[in-house]
XYZ file of N, CA and C in Angstrom:
597
model
N 96.932 24.401 -44.960
C 97.371 25.352 -43.965
C 98.027 24.588 -42.818
N 99.089 25.129 -42.294
C 99.867 24.460 -41.244
C 99.626 25.164 -39.911
N 99.306 24.362 -38.876
C 98.953 24.881 -37.556
C 99.889 24.286 -36.510
N 100.352 25.126 -35.586
C 101.125 24.656 -34.438
C 100.265 24.788 -33.193
N 100.099 23.691 -32.463
C 99.374 23.695 -31.189
C 100.400 23.553 -30.087
N 100.439 24.517 -29.174
C 101.287 24.431 -27.985
C 100.354 24.315 -26.791
N 100.218 23.106 -26.285
C 99.265 22.799 -25.214
C 99.864 21.715 -24.332
N 99.927 21.972 -23.003
C 100.559 20.999 -22.122
C 99.608 19.907 -21.638
N 98.341 19.980 -21.991
C 97.379 18.909 -21.680
C 97.315 17.986 -22.897
N 97.944 16.799 -22.819
C 98.001 15.917 -23.984
C 96.633 15.519 -24.536
N 95.659 15.312 -23.667
C 94.327 14.905 -24.128
C 93.671 16.030 -24.929
N 93.758 17.258 -24.439
C 93.179 18.395 -25.150
C 93.913 18.639 -26.470
N 95.246 18.562 -26.430
C 96.022 18.755 -27.649
C 95.652 17.718 -28.698
N 95.484 16.469 -28.269
C 95.114 15.390 -29.190
C 93.719 15.613 -29.770
N 92.778 16.043 -28.929
C 91.408 16.314 -29.376
C 91.390 17.408 -30.443
N 92.086 18.513 -30.177
C 92.111 19.628 -31.127
C 92.836 19.213 -32.401
N 93.940 18.478 -32.247
C 94.695 18.015 -33.417
C 93.816 17.165 -34.331
N 93.098 16.206 -33.753
C 92.238 15.327 -34.556
C 91.158 16.128 -35.276
N 90.572 17.101 -34.584
C 89.551 17.935 -35.208
C 90.098 18.736 -36.373
N 91.270 19.335 -36.185
C 91.870 20.140 -37.244
C 92.324 19.276 -38.419
N 92.878 18.105 -38.124
C 93.290 17.216 -39.208
C 92.076 16.743 -40.000
N 90.938 16.554 -39.331
C 89.705 16.180 -40.036
C 89.253 17.302 -40.966
N 89.634 18.538 -40.644
C 89.326 19.687 -41.502
C 90.457 19.963 -42.491
N 91.394 19.029 -42.604
C 92.462 19.054 -43.608
C 93.595 20.025 -43.313
N 93.802 20.371 -42.049
C 94.963 21.171 -41.685
C 96.130 20.229 -41.403
N 97.349 20.685 -41.681
C 98.554 19.976 -41.242
C 98.859 20.505 -39.842
N 98.972 19.610 -38.859
C 99.058 20.030 -37.461
C 100.305 19.457 -36.798
N 101.035 20.329 -36.104
C 102.137 19.916 -35.240
C 101.754 20.269 -33.811
N 102.200 19.442 -32.860
C 101.874 19.664 -31.449
C 103.159 19.671 -30.634
N 103.239 20.599 -29.690
C 104.310 20.615 -28.698
C 103.680 20.879 -27.341
N 104.413 20.501 -26.279
C 103.852 20.624 -24.937
C 104.586 21.637 -24.068
N 105.552 22.381 -24.637
C 106.197 23.430 -23.834
C 106.514 24.658 -24.687
N 106.636 25.787 -24.005
C 106.807 27.072 -24.669
C 108.111 27.247 -25.407
N 109.217 26.752 -24.823
C 110.520 26.873 -25.488
C 110.504 26.165 -26.836
N 109.964 24.940 -26.853
C 109.913 24.195 -28.105
C 108.962 24.867 -29.095
N 107.849 25.418 -28.601
C 106.903 26.121 -29.479
C 107.590 27.294 -30.174
N 108.366 28.059 -29.406
C 109.067 29.210 -29.982
C 110.097 28.754 -31.019
N 110.823 27.668 -30.705
C 111.822 27.140 -31.643
C 111.159 26.658 -32.928
N 110.057 25.926 -32.801
C 109.351 25.408 -33.976
C 108.812 26.560 -34.822
N 108.322 27.592 -34.154
C 107.756 28.740 -34.870
C 108.804 29.464 -35.698
N 110.056 29.458 -35.237
C 111.105 30.131 -36.006
C 111.663 29.245 -37.114
N 111.547 27.914 -36.951
C 112.103 26.986 -37.936
C 111.151 26.681 -39.085
N 109.857 26.627 -38.787
C 108.877 26.220 -39.792
C 107.919 27.356 -40.100
N 107.280 27.265 -41.245
C 106.367 28.311 -41.701
C 104.935 27.912 -41.357
N 104.396 28.461 -40.267
C 103.038 28.153 -39.831
C 102.081 29.256 -40.249
N 100.849 28.852 -40.556
C 99.802 29.817 -40.859
C 99.094 30.278 -39.591
N 99.143 29.425 -38.546
C 98.407 29.721 -37.319
C 99.080 29.047 -36.131
N 99.111 29.755 -34.993
C 99.615 29.202 -33.736
C 98.480 29.178 -32.728
N 98.349 28.073 -32.017
C 97.394 27.981 -30.909
C 98.205 27.714 -29.654
N 98.177 28.652 -28.703
C 99.035 28.566 -27.527
C 98.227 28.570 -26.243
N 98.566 27.641 -25.348
C 98.045 27.655 -23.990
C 98.794 28.755 -23.239
N 98.119 29.431 -22.326
C 98.783 30.498 -21.578
C 99.751 29.961 -20.536
N 99.501 28.757 -20.015
C 100.308 28.202 -18.928
C 101.201 27.067 -19.406
N 102.097 27.366 -20.306
C 103.017 26.362 -20.829
C 104.257 26.262 -19.948
N 104.815 25.046 -19.823
C 106.084 24.931 -19.100
C 107.227 25.566 -19.888
N 108.265 25.992 -19.167
C 109.526 26.536 -19.695
C 109.399 27.931 -20.282
N 108.291 28.263 -20.916
C 108.047 29.627 -21.398
C 106.546 29.726 -21.581
N 105.921 30.612 -20.819
C 104.456 30.633 -20.877
C 103.941 31.244 -22.170
N 102.696 30.924 -22.463
C 102.061 31.390 -23.687
C 101.945 32.894 -23.771
N 101.862 33.570 -22.596
C 101.743 35.030 -22.586
C 103.003 35.656 -23.192
N 104.164 35.141 -22.817
C 105.424 35.680 -23.362
C 105.483 35.489 -24.871
N 104.975 34.365 -25.345
C 104.976 34.114 -26.786
C 103.909 34.970 -27.461
N 102.714 35.073 -26.826
C 101.631 35.880 -27.400
C 102.012 37.344 -27.499
N 102.842 37.816 -26.565
C 103.266 39.212 -26.600
C 104.089 39.536 -27.840
N 104.552 38.503 -28.518
C 105.295 38.720 -29.759
C 104.361 39.071 -30.911
N 103.045 38.944 -30.686
C 102.061 39.318 -31.705
C 100.940 38.321 -31.813
N 99.824 38.590 -31.113
C 98.667 37.697 -31.160
C 97.488 38.436 -31.779
N 96.644 37.687 -32.493
C 95.481 38.286 -33.136
C 94.183 38.017 -32.391
N 94.156 36.989 -31.554
C 92.900 36.608 -30.909
C 93.205 35.848 -29.628
N 92.223 35.817 -28.735
C 92.326 35.042 -27.503
C 91.006 34.328 -27.279
N 91.089 33.090 -26.822
C 89.894 32.305 -26.537
C 90.133 31.562 -25.228
N 89.272 31.798 -24.256
C 89.435 31.159 -22.949
C 88.937 29.724 -22.937
N 89.413 28.965 -21.950
C 88.960 27.587 -21.736
C 87.874 27.615 -20.676
N 86.953 26.721 -20.715
C 86.702 25.726 -21.760
C 86.104 26.389 -23.005
N 86.251 25.715 -24.138
C 85.726 26.258 -25.391
C 85.064 25.132 -26.167
N 84.171 25.507 -27.078
C 83.560 24.498 -27.947
C 84.409 24.395 -29.201
N 84.555 23.179 -29.714
C 85.377 22.998 -30.900
C 84.792 23.750 -32.092
N 83.470 23.780 -32.226
C 82.866 24.464 -33.372
C 83.192 25.957 -33.359
N 83.216 26.571 -32.151
C 83.591 27.984 -32.070
C 85.065 28.166 -32.407
N 85.914 27.278 -31.907
C 87.339 27.336 -32.227
C 87.556 27.246 -33.740
N 86.895 26.301 -34.369
C 87.021 26.103 -35.811
C 86.582 27.351 -36.584
N 85.467 27.933 -36.184
C 84.968 29.144 -36.857
C 85.951 30.304 -36.696
N 86.521 30.450 -35.498
C 87.472 31.542 -35.270
C 88.754 31.336 -36.063
N 89.178 30.085 -36.191
C 90.369 29.796 -36.988
C 90.130 30.200 -38.439
N 88.987 29.808 -38.993
C 88.682 30.172 -40.385
C 88.648 31.688 -40.554
N 88.046 32.391 -39.590
C 87.971 33.852 -39.663
C 89.372 34.476 -39.598
N 90.211 33.980 -38.691
C 91.581 34.498 -38.583
C 92.367 34.266 -39.871
N 92.226 33.082 -40.435
C 92.956 32.775 -41.658
C 92.465 33.625 -42.821
N 91.168 33.885 -42.869
C 90.636 34.731 -43.943
C 91.184 36.150 -43.847
N 91.215 36.702 -42.633
C 91.644 38.095 -42.521
C 93.150 38.255 -42.437
N 93.887 37.185 -42.116
C 95.336 37.316 -41.996
C 96.061 37.113 -43.313
N 95.401 36.525 -44.291
C 96.036 36.310 -45.589
C 95.513 37.318 -46.589
N 96.386 37.767 -47.423
C 95.948 38.610 -48.529
C 95.058 37.775 -49.430
N 94.061 38.368 -50.097
C 93.196 37.588 -50.968
C 93.965 36.730 -51.965
N 95.071 37.242 -52.499
C 95.848 36.464 -53.464
C 96.457 35.233 -52.821
N 96.785 35.294 -51.512
C 97.414 34.156 -50.835
C 96.393 33.092 -50.456
N 95.142 33.468 -50.269
C 94.155 32.470 -49.872
C 93.600 31.711 -51.075
N 93.672 32.307 -52.250
C 93.263 31.612 -53.474
C 94.473 31.546 -54.395
N 94.944 30.335 -54.636
C 96.097 30.131 -55.511
C 95.600 29.840 -56.915
N 96.247 30.413 -57.927
C 95.834 30.216 -59.307
C 97.045 29.940 -60.191
N 96.933 28.898 -60.990
C 97.919 28.595 -62.027
C 97.109 28.251 -63.268
N 97.247 29.070 -64.306
C 96.453 28.924 -65.534
C 94.966 28.919 -65.146
N 94.219 27.871 -65.520
C 92.785 27.810 -65.197
C 92.496 26.960 -63.959
N 93.534 26.648 -63.181
C 93.396 25.870 -61.947
C 93.371 26.813 -60.753
N 92.337 26.679 -59.913
C 92.202 27.536 -58.727
C 92.044 26.664 -57.489
N 92.752 27.043 -56.432
C 92.681 26.347 -55.161
C 92.406 27.373 -54.075
N 91.299 27.221 -53.374
C 90.935 28.111 -52.277
C 91.413 27.462 -50.984
N 92.434 28.058 -50.355
C 93.056 27.471 -49.174
C 92.178 27.559 -47.937
N 91.294 28.517 -47.860
C 90.430 28.664 -46.690
C 89.187 27.789 -46.823
N 88.518 27.859 -47.951
C 87.304 27.064 -48.175
C 87.613 25.627 -48.591
N 88.874 25.364 -48.923
C 89.350 24.035 -49.311
C 88.611 23.503 -50.532
N 88.541 24.359 -51.551
C 87.890 24.009 -52.812
C 88.891 24.106 -53.951
N 88.736 23.220 -54.927
C 89.590 23.230 -56.115
C 88.695 23.186 -57.338
N 89.045 23.989 -58.348
C 88.331 23.917 -59.616
C 89.296 24.204 -60.760
N 88.976 23.605 -61.888
C 89.756 23.869 -63.094
C 88.786 24.155 -64.221
N 89.033 25.248 -64.918
C 88.166 25.705 -66.008
C 86.719 25.795 -65.524
N 86.541 26.238 -64.279
C 85.208 26.400 -63.711
C 84.550 25.122 -63.223
N 85.212 23.984 -63.369
C 84.649 22.696 -62.946
C 85.238 22.295 -61.597
N 84.378 22.008 -60.630
C 84.793 21.612 -59.278
C 85.488 20.255 -59.317
N 86.594 20.137 -58.585
C 87.365 18.893 -58.500
C 87.396 18.458 -57.041
N 86.947 17.244 -56.767
C 86.952 16.700 -55.408
C 88.289 16.016 -55.153
N 88.946 16.402 -54.057
C 90.231 15.819 -53.692
C 90.191 15.291 -52.266
N 90.999 14.257 -52.002
C 91.170 13.790 -50.632
C 92.038 14.805 -49.896
N 92.161 14.641 -48.602
C 92.971 15.553 -47.796
C 94.424 15.595 -48.270
N 95.029 14.447 -48.513
C 96.430 14.408 -48.948
C 96.586 14.956 -50.368
N 95.633 14.655 -51.245
C 95.690 15.212 -52.598
C 95.628 16.736 -52.550
N 94.745 17.262 -51.698
C 94.623 18.712 -51.551
C 95.940 19.303 -51.037
N 96.507 18.679 -49.996
C 97.768 19.164 -49.440
C 98.888 19.142 -50.453
N 98.951 18.087 -51.255
C 99.978 17.973 -52.289
C 99.791 19.044 -53.361
N 98.559 19.223 -53.823
C 98.297 20.238 -54.841
C 98.593 21.632 -54.299
N 98.204 21.892 -53.057
C 98.481 23.189 -52.436
C 99.988 23.456 -52.397
N 100.770 22.449 -52.012
C 102.227 22.619 -51.946
C 102.813 22.877 -53.336
N 102.351 22.126 -54.311
C 102.831 22.341 -55.683
C 102.460 23.737 -56.187
N 101.250 24.188 -55.865
C 100.818 25.516 -56.327
C 101.550 26.634 -55.595
N 101.853 26.433 -54.319
C 102.633 27.441 -53.589
C 104.032 27.575 -54.177
N 104.488 26.509 -54.811
C 105.810 26.498 -55.428
C 105.720 26.468 -56.950
N 104.642 26.992 -57.501
C 104.429 26.966 -58.955
C 105.624 27.557 -59.692
N 106.032 26.842 -60.750
C 107.158 27.290 -61.555
C 108.509 26.889 -60.996
N 108.502 26.232 -59.822
C 109.754 25.770 -59.207
C 109.755 24.252 -59.132
N 110.920 23.690 -59.223
C 111.067 22.251 -59.100
C 111.088 21.887 -57.621
N 110.268 20.908 -57.235
C 110.251 20.455 -55.847
C 110.631 18.979 -55.810
N 111.500 18.641 -54.885
C 111.962 17.259 -54.773
C 110.951 16.419 -53.999
N 111.077 15.108 -54.123
C 110.222 14.196 -53.362
C 110.442 14.393 -51.866
N 111.682 14.671 -51.473
C 111.990 14.919 -50.057
C 111.240 16.145 -49.555
N 111.259 17.213 -50.317
C 110.545 18.430 -49.928
C 109.052 18.147 -49.779
N 108.500 17.399 -50.726
C 107.066 17.100 -50.688
C 106.716 16.276 -49.463
N 107.459 15.208 -49.203
C 107.083 14.333 -48.081
C 107.263 15.030 -46.743
N 108.245 15.921 -46.633
C 108.443 16.645 -45.379
C 107.368 17.695 -45.145
N 106.878 18.336 -46.214
C 105.878 19.391 -46.051
C 104.445 18.888 -46.081
N 104.163 17.889 -46.893
C 102.775 17.425 -47.031
C 102.466 16.294 -46.057
N 103.406 15.360 -45.908
C 103.178 14.217 -45.019
C 103.767 14.432 -43.639
N 104.600 15.462 -43.485
C 105.224 15.765 -42.207
C 106.089 14.600 -41.717
N 106.780 13.930 -42.648
C 107.632 12.779 -42.345
C 109.022 12.998 -42.923
N 109.941 12.130 -42.526
C 111.257 12.102 -43.161
C 111.151 11.223 -44.395
N 111.925 11.533 -45.418
C 111.823 10.813 -46.683
C 112.449 9.431 -46.594
N 111.719 8.438 -47.087
C 112.191 7.062 -47.186
C 112.381 6.783 -48.670
N 113.630 6.552 -49.083
C 113.908 6.383 -50.507
C 113.232 5.154 -51.098
N 112.775 4.240 -50.252
C 112.133 3.031 -50.756
C 110.642 3.182 -51.018
N 110.084 4.332 -50.726
C 108.638 4.516 -50.896
C 108.323 5.239 -52.200
N 107.187 4.886 -52.780
C 106.741 5.576 -53.991
C 105.425 6.316 -53.735
N 105.141 6.629 -52.477
C 103.871 7.273 -52.122
C 103.689 8.606 -52.848
N 104.758 9.351 -53.037
C 104.661 10.641 -53.732
C 104.211 10.417 -55.169
N 104.867 9.472 -55.848
C 104.527 9.189 -57.246
C 103.082 8.721 -57.381
N 102.625 7.910 -56.433
C 101.241 7.424 -56.457
C 100.269 8.594 -56.342
N 100.515 9.491 -55.390
C 99.609 10.623 -55.199
C 99.684 11.631 -56.341
N 100.857 11.807 -56.925
C 100.959 12.687 -58.086
C 100.125 12.113 -59.233
N 100.159 10.790 -59.399
C 99.324 10.166 -60.434
C 97.838 10.351 -60.145
N 97.430 10.225 -58.873
C 96.035 10.507 -58.514
C 95.665 11.933 -58.915
N 96.551 12.881 -58.569
C 96.291 14.286 -58.891
C 96.212 14.510 -60.393
N 97.119 13.894 -61.129
C 97.103 14.067 -62.585
C 95.785 13.594 -63.181
N 95.260 12.475 -62.691
C 93.975 11.983 -63.203
C 92.853 12.994 -62.961
N 92.894 13.658 -61.812
C 91.812 14.583 -61.465
C 92.020 15.990 -62.016
N 93.264 16.443 -62.046
C 93.555 17.835 -62.389
C 93.947 18.017 -63.848
N 94.632 17.039 -64.424
C 95.163 17.188 -65.781
C 94.417 16.392 -66.846
N 94.035 15.163 -66.532
C 93.585 14.222 -67.559
C 92.400 14.713 -68.386
N 91.405 15.283 -67.751
C 90.196 15.692 -68.475
C 90.336 17.061 -69.156
N 91.502 17.671 -69.011
C 91.707 19.008 -69.549
C 92.816 18.958 -70.597
N 92.783 19.855 -71.540
C 93.711 19.807 -72.667
C 95.168 20.016 -72.322
N 95.447 20.791 -71.296
C 96.825 21.189 -71.001
C 97.293 20.606 -69.678
N 98.446 19.947 -69.702
C 99.018 19.407 -68.462
C 99.658 20.522 -67.649
N 99.439 20.461 -66.343
C 100.074 21.425 -65.448
C 101.121 20.764 -64.547
N 100.963 19.481 -64.256
C 101.890 18.769 -63.366
C 102.914 18.034 -64.225
N 104.175 18.399 -64.047
C 105.253 17.862 -64.876
C 106.270 17.127 -64.017
N 106.793 16.033 -64.556
C 107.873 15.298 -63.898
C 109.198 15.935 -64.270
N 110.048 16.129 -63.278
C 111.393 16.637 -63.512
C 112.341 15.482 -63.190
N 112.888 14.878 -64.210
C 113.724 13.678 -64.037
C 114.876 13.934 -63.075
N 115.018 12.988 -62.138
C 116.097 13.068 -61.166
C 115.876 14.063 -60.051
N 114.756 14.798 -60.098
C 114.485 15.816 -59.082
C 113.160 15.548 -58.380
N 112.075 15.611 -59.128
C 110.748 15.465 -58.539
C 109.687 15.973 -59.490
N 109.024 17.076 -59.111
C 107.898 17.576 -59.897
C 107.892 19.086 -59.967
N 107.156 19.591 -60.943
C 106.939 21.025 -61.080
C 105.525 21.245 -61.574
N 104.818 22.161 -60.935
C 103.505 22.567 -61.419
C 103.705 23.868 -62.176
N 103.377 23.846 -63.457
C 103.645 25.008 -64.296
C 102.706 25.036 -65.486
N 102.329 26.242 -65.891
C 101.490 26.399 -67.089
C 102.320 26.459 -68.349
N 103.637 26.494 -68.206
C 104.528 26.583 -69.376
C 104.449 25.300 -70.191
N 104.253 25.441 -71.474
C 104.155 24.279 -72.368
C 105.454 23.513 -72.449
N 106.581 24.195 -72.243
C 107.874 23.530 -72.397
C 108.427 22.987 -71.077
N 107.602 22.989 -69.999
C 108.077 22.408 -68.745
C 108.276 20.924 -68.935
N 109.199 20.365 -68.205
C 109.572 18.955 -68.359
C 108.447 18.055 -67.884
């Protein structure tokens, strides 16, 4: 799940970012309202966290565009985390919170993965990569698309980090099961598909 934090206190923004990243969220941070609004229109976020007193455009003006919850400062991180999980559960349709391809299931809210009823333990990056592949099931995704969405970086053609993590995923998700779901698409990248004839 991707979260945008718009907070003009760098220490607080950093604290919340670290907490959310520890819970396996992809987090972007901005310190002013204009940039928050621009980022929100350019990228697909699951959740926005906005300070009310942002420079250039206050959080109230942005919240008036459609807010689901409000939490005053000071707040405890555990309460913030619980409210985020509750918002994500009720804001997503049940089909969107649990992704399924063949016998592979990924619960985006509980952050659980299982195949054929067997629980699979993944690292944070493995989970993010699998989630991205499942959100794009049946479509070819390039290495550039993966690194920009999962790692939140620009693609470096000299790196093989994507291939390394795809191999980690294949060992955990495909190897012990009869049917491969993660396929290499030569010259493009990867595709997660239940189709037997996928490349």
